[in-house]
Coordinates of N, CA, C and O in Angstrom, one line a residue:
A655 N 0.8 -1.8 -0.3 CA 0.1 0.2 0.1 C 1.3 1.7 -0.2 O 1.7 1.4 0.6
L656 N 0.6 2.3 -1.0 CA 1.0 3.5 -0.6 C 0.7 4.0 0.5 O 0.2 4.3 0.8
G657 N 1.8 4.9 1.2 CA 1.9 5.8 2.1 C 1.1 7.2 1.3 O 1.4 7.3 0.3
S658 N 1.2 8.4 2.2 CA 1.3 9.5 1.8 C 2.0 11.0 2.2 O 2.6 10.3 3.3
A659 N 1.3 11.3 1.5 CA 3.0 12.5 1.7 C 2.7 13.7 2.6 O 1.2 13.8 3.0
T660 N 3.8 13.7 3.1 CA 3.6 14.7 4.5 C 4.4 16.3 3.7 O 5.0 16.2 3.8
V661 N 3.2 17.0 4.2 CA 3.5 18.5 3.3 C 3.5 19.4 4.9 O 2.7 19.4 5.8
P662 N 4.6 20.1 4.8 CA 4.7 21.0 5.9 C 4.0 22.2 5.7 O 3.2 22.2 4.9
E663 N 3.5 21.7 7.2 CA 2.6 23.0 7.4 C 3.0 24.9 7.2 O 2.4 25.6 6.5
L664 N 4.5 25.3 7.5 CA 5.2 26.1 7.6 C 6.8 26.0 6.6 O 7.1 24.8 7.0
V665 N 7.3 26.7 6.0 CA 7.7 27.0 5.1 C 8.8 28.0 5.3 O 8.4 29.4 5.2
D666 N 10.0 27.7 5.4 CA 10.4 29.3 6.0 C 11.0 29.9 4.7 O 12.6 29.5 3.9
V667 N 10.1 30.8 3.8 CA 10.8 30.7 2.0 C 12.6 31.5 2.0 O 13.1 31.7 1.5
T668 N 12.1 32.5 3.1 CA 13.3 34.1 3.0 C 14.4 32.8 3.6 O 15.8 33.1 2.5
A669 N 14.6 31.6 4.5 CA 16.0 31.0 4.3 C 16.3 30.7 3.4 O 17.3 29.9 3.3
L670 N 14.9 29.8 2.5 CA 15.4 28.8 1.8 C 15.9 29.1 0.7 O 17.1 29.1 0.2
R671 N 15.3 30.6 0.3 CA 15.9 31.0 -0.8 C 17.5 32.3 0.0 O 18.5 31.5 -1.4
A672 N 18.0 32.1 1.1 CA 18.5 32.6 1.4 C 20.5 31.6 1.3 O 21.0 31.9 1.0
R673 N 19.2 30.6 1.4 CA 20.4 29.4 1.7 C 21.6 29.0 0.1 O 22.3 28.6 0.2
E674 N 20.6 29.1 -0.5 CA 20.5 29.2 -2.1 C 21.6 30.3 -3.0 O 22.0 30.2 -3.5
G675 N 21.2 31.1 -1.8 CA 22.4 32.3 -2.3 C 21.8 33.0 -3.6 O 22.6 33.6 -4.3
L676 N 20.6 33.1 -3.3 CA 20.0 34.1 -4.0 C 19.3 35.1 -4.0 O 18.6 35.0 -3.5
S677 N 18.7 36.3 -5.5 CA 17.9 37.2 -5.0 C 16.7 36.5 -5.1 O 16.7 35.8 -5.6
Q678 N 15.7 37.3 -4.6 CA 14.1 36.9 -4.7 C 13.9 36.9 -6.4 O 13.4 36.5 -7.1
A679 N 14.6 38.1 -7.5 CA 14.1 38.0 -8.8 C 15.1 36.9 -9.4 O 14.8 36.1 -10.2
D680 N 16.0 36.3 -9.1 CA 17.0 35.0 -9.3 C 16.0 33.6 -8.8 O 16.2 33.3 -9.6
F681 N 15.4 33.8 -7.6 CA 15.1 32.5 -7.2 C 13.9 32.4 -7.6 O 13.4 31.2 -8.8
A682 N 13.3 33.2 -8.0 CA 11.6 33.4 -8.5 C 11.9 33.2 -10.7 O 11.4 32.4 -10.7
R683 N 13.1 33.3 -11.3 CA 12.8 33.0 -12.5 C 13.6 31.8 -12.6 O 13.6 31.0 -13.7
L684 N 15.1 31.2 -11.8 CA 15.1 29.6 -11.8 C 13.9 29.0 -11.7 O 14.0 27.9 -12.2
Y685 N 13.5 28.7 -9.8 CA 12.4 28.1 -10.0 C 10.9 28.6 -10.5 O 9.8 27.4 -10.2
G686 N 10.9 29.2 -11.8 CA 9.4 29.5 -12.2 C 8.2 29.8 -11.4 O 7.5 29.8 -11.5
V687 N 8.5 30.6 -10.1 CA 7.8 31.2 -9.3 C 7.7 32.7 -9.3 O 8.6 33.6 -9.7
P688 N 6.4 33.3 -9.9 CA 6.6 34.8 -9.9 C 6.9 35.5 -9.0 O 6.9 34.8 -7.7
L689 N 7.1 36.5 -9.1 CA 8.1 37.4 -8.6 C 7.3 37.4 -7.7 O 7.6 38.0 -6.0
D690 N 5.9 38.6 -7.4 CA 5.0 38.7 -6.9 C 4.5 37.3 -5.3 O 4.3 37.6 -4.0
T691 N 4.5 36.4 -6.0 CA 3.9 34.8 -5.5 C 5.4 35.1 -3.9 O 4.7 34.7 -2.9
L692 N 6.7 35.4 -4.6 CA 7.9 35.4 -3.5 C 7.4 36.1 -2.6 O 7.8 35.6 -1.2
K693 N 7.7 37.4 -3.2 CA 7.7 38.3 -2.2 C 6.7 38.2 -1.4 O 6.4 38.8 0.0
A694 N 5.3 37.6 -1.7 CA 4.0 37.6 -0.5 C 4.5 36.3 0.6 O 4.0 36.3 1.5
W695 N 5.2 35.2 0.2 CA 5.7 34.3 0.2 C 6.3 34.9 1.8 O 6.4 34.8 3.0
E696 N 7.3 35.5 1.5 CA 8.3 35.8 2.7 C 7.2 36.9 3.2 O 8.1 37.1 4.3
A697 N 6.5 37.7 3.0 CA 5.8 38.8 3.7 C 4.6 38.2 4.4 O 4.1 38.9 5.6
G698 N 4.8 36.9 4.9 CA 3.6 35.5 5.7 C 3.1 35.6 4.9 O 2.1 34.6 5.5
V699 N 2.5 35.7 3.8 CA 1.4 34.8 2.9 C 2.0 33.3 2.9 O 2.8 32.6 2.4
R700 N 0.9 32.8 3.4 CA 1.5 31.1 3.6 C 1.3 30.1 2.1 O -0.5 31.0 1.4
P701 N 2.1 29.9 1.6 CA 2.2 28.8 0.1 C 0.9 27.9 0.2 O 0.9 27.4 1.3
S702 N 0.4 27.6 -0.7 CA -0.3 26.7 -1.0 C -0.1 25.2 -1.3 O 1.3 25.1 -0.4
Q703 N -1.0 24.3 -1.0 CA -0.2 23.0 -0.5 C 0.7 23.0 -1.2 O 1.7 22.2 -1.4
P704 N 0.6 22.2 -2.8 CA 1.6 22.4 -3.5 C 2.8 22.5 -3.8 O 3.6 22.2 -3.9
A705 N 2.3 24.2 -3.3 CA 3.7 25.4 -3.6 C 4.9 24.2 -1.9 O 6.0 24.7 -2.1
R706 N 4.1 24.4 -1.5 CA 4.6 23.8 0.0 C 5.3 22.5 -0.1 O 6.5 22.1 0.0
A707 N 5.1 21.5 -0.7 CA 5.4 20.4 -1.2 C 6.3 20.6 -2.1 O 7.8 19.9 -1.8
F708 N 6.3 21.5 -2.8 CA 7.4 22.5 -4.2 C 8.8 22.6 -3.6 O 9.8 22.2 -3.3
L709 N 8.5 23.4 -2.6 CA 9.9 23.7 -2.1 C 10.3 23.0 -0.2 O 11.2 23.0 -0.5
A710 N 9.3 21.8 0.5 CA 10.2 21.1 1.0 C 10.7 20.2 -0.1 O 12.0 20.1 0.2
V711 N 10.5 19.9 -1.1 CA 11.4 19.1 -1.9 C 12.9 19.8 -2.8 O 13.9 19.7 -2.5
L712 N 12.5 21.5 -3.3 CA 13.6 22.5 -3.0 C 14.5 22.5 -1.6 O 15.8 21.9 -2.4
A713 N 13.7 22.2 -0.6 CA 15.0 22.0 0.4 C 15.5 20.8 1.1 O 17.1 21.5 0.9
A714 N 15.2 19.5 0.7 CA 15.8 18.9 0.7 C 16.5 18.3 -0.9 O 17.4 17.6 -0.5
A715 N 16.4 18.8 -1.7 CA 17.3 18.4 -2.4 C 17.3 19.5 -3.8 O 16.8 18.6 -5.1
P716 N 17.6 20.5 -3.6 CA 18.1 21.4 -4.6 C 18.5 21.0 -6.0 O 17.8 21.2 -7.1
H717 N 19.3 20.2 -5.7 CA 20.1 19.4 -7.1 C 18.9 18.7 -8.4 O 18.9 18.9 -9.3
V718 N 17.9 18.2 -7.5 CA 17.0 17.4 -8.1 C 15.7 18.3 -8.9 O 15.5 17.8 -9.9
V719 N 16.0 19.5 -8.1 CA 14.5 20.2 -8.4 C 15.3 20.9 -9.7 O 14.5 21.2 -10.7
R720 N 16.8 21.3 -9.7 CA 17.2 21.9 -10.2 C 17.3 21.2 -12.1 O 17.1 21.6 -13.0
R721 N 18.2 19.9 -11.4 CA 17.9 19.0 -12.9 C 16.5 18.7 -13.8 O 16.5 18.6 -15.1
A722 N 15.9 18.6 -12.5 CA 14.1 18.6 -13.3 C 13.3 19.6 -14.2 O 12.9 19.2 -15.3
L723 N 14.1 20.5 -13.8 CA 13.3 22.4 -14.4 C 14.8 22.3 -15.3 O 14.4 23.4 -16.4
G724 N 16.0 22.1 -15.8 CA 16.2 22.5 -16.5 C 17.4 23.5 -16.3 O 17.7 23.9 -17.3
V725 N 17.2 23.6 -14.9 CA 18.4 25.1 -14.6 C 20.1 25.1 -14.4 O 20.4 23.8 -14.0
R726 N 20.8 25.7 -15.4 CA 21.9 25.2 -15.0 C 22.4 26.4 -14.0 O 22.2 27.4 -14.0
W727 N 23.5 25.0 -13.1 CA 23.7 26.3 -12.1 C 25.0 26.2 -12.1 O 26.3 25.6 -12.5

């Protein structure tokens, strides 16, 4: 039987972006997130469940996300 995903309730988007060493504009461009959306998340707006799942994968395995999205690093 398959298990179910555990999607974090909270994601520190600012810390994740800082860990990647990216500006808001670069993070948004590289990972396909609208810049206004990223700014809203960093201002305290809670990302949707699918966005939190994406951010959790990005936090755990950024190299996998970059490869999947064709990001040159």
